[in-house]
PDB file of C-alpha atoms in Angstrom:
ATOM      1  CA  UNK A   1      36.083  41.881  27.017  1.00  0.00           C
ATOM      2  CA  UNK A   2      35.215  38.340  28.096  1.00  0.00           C
ATOM      3  CA  UNK A   3      36.285  37.116  24.670  1.00  0.00           C
ATOM      4  CA  UNK A   4      39.760  38.489  25.313  1.00  0.00           C
ATOM      5  CA  UNK A   5      40.172  37.358  28.902  1.00  0.00           C
ATOM      6  CA  UNK A   6      38.852  33.832  28.436  1.00  0.00           C
ATOM      7  CA  UNK A   7      41.837  32.553  26.386  1.00  0.00           C
ATOM      8  CA  UNK A   8      44.241  34.275  28.789  1.00  0.00           C
ATOM      9  CA  UNK A   9      42.553  32.654  31.797  1.00  0.00           C
ATOM     10  CA  UNK A  10      42.593  29.305  30.007  1.00  0.00           C
ATOM     11  CA  UNK A  11      46.315  29.582  29.260  1.00  0.00           C
ATOM     12  CA  UNK A  12      47.041  30.559  32.873  1.00  0.00           C
ATOM     13  CA  UNK A  13      45.036  27.594  34.140  1.00  0.00           C
ATOM     14  CA  UNK A  14      47.089  25.268  31.948  1.00  0.00           C
ATOM     15  CA  UNK A  15      50.506  26.805  32.552  1.00  0.00           C
ATOM     16  CA  UNK A  16      51.271  24.980  35.799  1.00  0.00           C
ATOM     17  CA  UNK A  17      49.573  21.683  34.958  1.00  0.00           C
ATOM     18  CA  UNK A  18      51.633  18.582  34.163  1.00  0.00           C
ATOM     19  CA  UNK A  19      52.390  17.908  30.500  1.00  0.00           C
ATOM     20  CA  UNK A  20      51.967  14.657  28.644  1.00  0.00           C
ATOM     21  CA  UNK A  21      54.932  13.421  26.613  1.00  0.00           C
ATOM     22  CA  UNK A  22      52.487  11.824  24.176  1.00  0.00           C
ATOM     23  CA  UNK A  23      50.736  15.135  23.462  1.00  0.00           C
ATOM     24  CA  UNK A  24      54.097  16.808  22.805  1.00  0.00           C
ATOM     25  CA  UNK A  25      54.834  14.585  19.791  1.00  0.00           C
ATOM     26  CA  UNK A  26      55.171  16.381  16.414  1.00  0.00           C
ATOM     27  CA  UNK A  27      51.957  14.912  14.969  1.00  0.00           C
ATOM     28  CA  UNK A  28      49.970  16.348  17.873  1.00  0.00           C
ATOM     29  CA  UNK A  29      51.765  19.680  17.563  1.00  0.00           C
ATOM     30  CA  UNK A  30      50.831  19.969  13.868  1.00  0.00           C
ATOM     31  CA  UNK A  31      47.267  18.924  14.670  1.00  0.00           C
ATOM     32  CA  UNK A  32      47.111  21.537  17.421  1.00  0.00           C
ATOM     33  CA  UNK A  33      48.073  24.310  15.015  1.00  0.00           C
ATOM     34  CA  UNK A  34      45.465  23.104  12.528  1.00  0.00           C
ATOM     35  CA  UNK A  35      42.778  23.112  15.247  1.00  0.00           C
ATOM     36  CA  UNK A  36      43.741  26.618  16.376  1.00  0.00           C
ATOM     37  CA  UNK A  37      43.689  27.955  12.809  1.00  0.00           C
ATOM     38  CA  UNK A  38      40.366  26.258  12.018  1.00  0.00           C
ATOM     39  CA  UNK A  39      38.860  27.534  15.259  1.00  0.00           C
ATOM     40  CA  UNK A  40      39.975  31.094  14.639  1.00  0.00           C
ATOM     41  CA  UNK A  41      38.687  30.975  11.069  1.00  0.00           C
ATOM     42  CA  UNK A  42      35.257  29.970  12.359  1.00  0.00           C
ATOM     43  CA  UNK A  43      35.219  32.653  15.060  1.00  0.00           C
ATOM     44  CA  UNK A  44      36.574  35.518  12.965  1.00  0.00           C
ATOM     45  CA  UNK A  45      34.524  34.743   9.872  1.00  0.00           C
ATOM     46  CA  UNK A  46      31.343  34.532  11.956  1.00  0.00           C
ATOM     47  CA  UNK A  47      32.129  37.918  13.467  1.00  0.00           C
ATOM     48  CA  UNK A  48      32.660  39.273   9.952  1.00  0.00           C
ATOM     49  CA  UNK A  49      29.372  37.767   8.708  1.00  0.00           C
ATOM     50  CA  UNK A  50      27.358  39.064  11.672  1.00  0.00           C
ATOM     51  CA  UNK A  51      29.014  42.449  12.085  1.00  0.00           C
ATOM     52  CA  UNK A  52      29.283  44.227  15.413  1.00  0.00           C
ATOM     53  CA  UNK A  53      25.565  44.228  16.150  1.00  0.00           C
ATOM     54  CA  UNK A  54      24.976  40.591  15.294  1.00  0.00           C
ATOM     55  CA  UNK A  55      28.066  39.501  17.184  1.00  0.00           C
ATOM     56  CA  UNK A  56      27.453  41.367  20.407  1.00  0.00           C
ATOM     57  CA  UNK A  57      23.918  40.377  21.437  1.00  0.00           C
ATOM     58  CA  UNK A  58      21.937  42.542  19.010  1.00  0.00           C
ATOM     59  CA  UNK A  59      19.244  39.827  19.009  1.00  0.00           C
ATOM     60  CA  UNK A  60      18.759  40.222  22.733  1.00  0.00           C
ATOM     61  CA  UNK A  61      18.131  43.940  22.358  1.00  0.00           C
ATOM     62  CA  UNK A  62      15.735  43.635  19.437  1.00  0.00           C
ATOM     63  CA  UNK A  63      18.288  44.583  16.773  1.00  0.00           C
ATOM     64  CA  UNK A  64      17.845  41.802  14.248  1.00  0.00           C
ATOM     65  CA  UNK A  65      19.735  41.093  11.044  1.00  0.00           C
ATOM     66  CA  UNK A  66      17.722  41.605   7.837  1.00  0.00           C
ATOM     67  CA  UNK A  67      17.919  37.858   7.273  1.00  0.00           C
ATOM     68  CA  UNK A  68      19.306  34.935   9.203  1.00  0.00           C
ATOM     69  CA  UNK A  69      22.922  34.511   8.096  1.00  0.00           C
ATOM     70  CA  UNK A  70      23.413  31.265   6.174  1.00  0.00           C
ATOM     71  CA  UNK A  71      26.724  31.965   4.416  1.00  0.00           C
ATOM     72  CA  UNK A  72      30.116  30.729   5.623  1.00  0.00           C
ATOM     73  CA  UNK A  73      30.722  29.787   8.400  1.00  0.00           C
ATOM     74  CA  UNK A  74      27.043  29.317   9.231  1.00  0.00           C
ATOM     75  CA  UNK A  75      26.718  26.870   6.339  1.00  0.00           C
ATOM     76  CA  UNK A  76      29.298  24.685   8.121  1.00  0.00           C
ATOM     77  CA  UNK A  77      27.856  24.901  11.639  1.00  0.00           C
ATOM     78  CA  UNK A  78      25.009  26.822  13.234  1.00  0.00           C
ATOM     79  CA  UNK A  79      27.270  27.942  16.101  1.00  0.00           C
ATOM     80  CA  UNK A  80      30.668  28.795  14.604  1.00  0.00           C
ATOM     81  CA  UNK A  81      31.747  31.009  17.496  1.00  0.00           C
ATOM     82  CA  UNK A  82      31.128  28.300  20.078  1.00  0.00           C
ATOM     83  CA  UNK A  83      32.621  25.469  18.052  1.00  0.00           C
ATOM     84  CA  UNK A  84      35.460  27.645  16.782  1.00  0.00           C
ATOM     85  CA  UNK A  85      36.505  28.691  20.256  1.00  0.00           C
ATOM     86  CA  UNK A  86      36.202  25.065  21.411  1.00  0.00           C
ATOM     87  CA  UNK A  87      38.565  24.023  18.606  1.00  0.00           C
ATOM     88  CA  UNK A  88      40.971  26.774  19.649  1.00  0.00           C
ATOM     89  CA  UNK A  89      40.876  25.655  23.286  1.00  0.00           C
ATOM     90  CA  UNK A  90      41.439  22.054  22.215  1.00  0.00           C
ATOM     91  CA  UNK A  91      44.334  23.050  19.975  1.00  0.00           C
ATOM     92  CA  UNK A  92      45.894  25.075  22.778  1.00  0.00           C
ATOM     93  CA  UNK A  93      45.623  22.159  25.210  1.00  0.00           C
ATOM     94  CA  UNK A  94      47.301  19.841  22.722  1.00  0.00           C
ATOM     95  CA  UNK A  95      49.943  22.414  21.751  1.00  0.00           C
ATOM     96  CA  UNK A  96      51.000  22.799  25.380  1.00  0.00           C
ATOM     97  CA  UNK A  97      50.658  19.036  25.935  1.00  0.00           C
ATOM     98  CA  UNK A  98      48.265  19.498  28.841  1.00  0.00           C
ATOM     99  CA  UNK A  99      45.754  16.702  29.570  1.00  0.00           C
ATOM    100  CA  UNK A 100      44.015  19.050  32.025  1.00  0.00           C
ATOM    101  CA  UNK A 101      43.332  21.293  29.035  1.00  0.00           C
ATOM    102  CA  UNK A 102      41.490  18.452  27.334  1.00  0.00           C
ATOM    103  CA  UNK A 103      39.222  18.188  30.377  1.00  0.00           C
ATOM    104  CA  UNK A 104      38.705  21.967  30.492  1.00  0.00           C
ATOM    105  CA  UNK A 105      37.882  21.947  26.776  1.00  0.00           C
ATOM    106  CA  UNK A 106      35.249  19.263  27.374  1.00  0.00           C
ATOM    107  CA  UNK A 107      33.783  21.433  30.144  1.00  0.00           C
ATOM    108  CA  UNK A 108      33.740  24.493  27.865  1.00  0.00           C
ATOM    109  CA  UNK A 109      31.976  22.460  25.168  1.00  0.00           C
ATOM    110  CA  UNK A 110      29.395  21.229  27.676  1.00  0.00           C
ATOM    111  CA  UNK A 111      28.649  24.813  28.740  1.00  0.00           C
ATOM    112  CA  UNK A 112      28.373  25.936  25.105  1.00  0.00           C
ATOM    113  CA  UNK A 113      25.985  23.067  24.332  1.00  0.00           C
ATOM    114  CA  UNK A 114      23.883  24.009  27.345  1.00  0.00           C
ATOM    115  CA  UNK A 115      23.808  27.636  26.168  1.00  0.00           C
ATOM    116  CA  UNK A 116      22.749  26.530  22.674  1.00  0.00           C
ATOM    117  CA  UNK A 117      19.909  24.520  24.213  1.00  0.00           C
ATOM    118  CA  UNK A 118      18.389  27.859  25.269  1.00  0.00           C
ATOM    119  CA  UNK A 119      19.863  30.221  22.702  1.00  0.00           C
ATOM    120  CA  UNK A 120      18.793  28.405  19.522  1.00  0.00           C
ATOM    121  CA  UNK A 121      15.057  28.318  20.383  1.00  0.00           C
ATOM    122  CA  UNK A 122      15.208  31.958  21.538  1.00  0.00           C
ATOM    123  CA  UNK A 123      16.833  33.110  18.306  1.00  0.00           C
ATOM    124  CA  UNK A 124      14.442  31.058  16.178  1.00  0.00           C
ATOM    125  CA  UNK A 125      11.456  32.534  18.009  1.00  0.00           C
ATOM    126  CA  UNK A 126      12.484  36.185  17.707  1.00  0.00           C
ATOM    127  CA  UNK A 127      13.004  35.814  13.959  1.00  0.00           C
ATOM    128  CA  UNK A 128       9.730  33.883  13.602  1.00  0.00           C
ATOM    129  CA  UNK A 129       7.933  36.597  15.573  1.00  0.00           C
ATOM    130  CA  UNK A 130       9.332  39.245  13.266  1.00  0.00           C
ATOM    131  CA  UNK A 131       8.143  37.288  10.226  1.00  0.00           C
ATOM    132  CA  UNK A 132       4.660  36.914  11.747  1.00  0.00           C
ATOM    133  CA  UNK A 133       4.532  40.679  12.356  1.00  0.00           C
ATOM    134  CA  UNK A 134       5.690  41.365   8.809  1.00  0.00           C
ATOM    135  CA  UNK A 135       2.951  39.046   7.550  1.00  0.00           C
ATOM    136  CA  UNK A 136       0.381  41.097   9.451  1.00  0.00           C
ATOM    137  CA  UNK A 137       1.675  44.266   7.818  1.00  0.00           C
ATOM    138  CA  UNK A 138       3.254  45.755  10.947  1.00  0.00           C
ATOM    139  CA  UNK A 139       6.361  47.877  10.659  1.00  0.00           C
ATOM    140  CA  UNK A 140       9.234  45.904  12.124  1.00  0.00           C
ATOM    141  CA  UNK A 141      12.767  47.114  12.794  1.00  0.00           C
TER     142      UNK A 141
END
C-alpha cells in the first residue's frame, strides 16, 4: 500500500509549489518522460524478477530465494526498486517543473541510501548464513 500512496503524496506535495520556467522547457520535459520510463522499468522488472515473496520482505521472514537474483535489473544496479523510484520521482519533479520536487527527490535518495546501509549487510548475512547451514548438511528452507 505504501508503494501506491507514496507517489500520490509526492504529487500532492508538489502540486502547490512554484514552477520553474527553465524546467518546463521541452528538453526537460522529454528528459522527464525518459526518467519516469527508466525508473518504472527498473521497479517493475525487479518486482517481476523477485516475485511477490522476494518483493514484499520475504527475506525478513526467512523466506529466501533459491539464489540471489543477478539477472536484469539486478545486473544494472543492486537496488533497482530504490533507484528506479528515485528516477521516477526525479522525472515527476522535472515534468511538473517543480524545484521543490528536486529537493524532495534528493531527500528520498538520502533515505534510500541510509536504508541500503543497513539492508545490504542484512541481506548478505542471511544468504551467507543459509549457505553455511547448507555446507554443514542442515536442511534449509
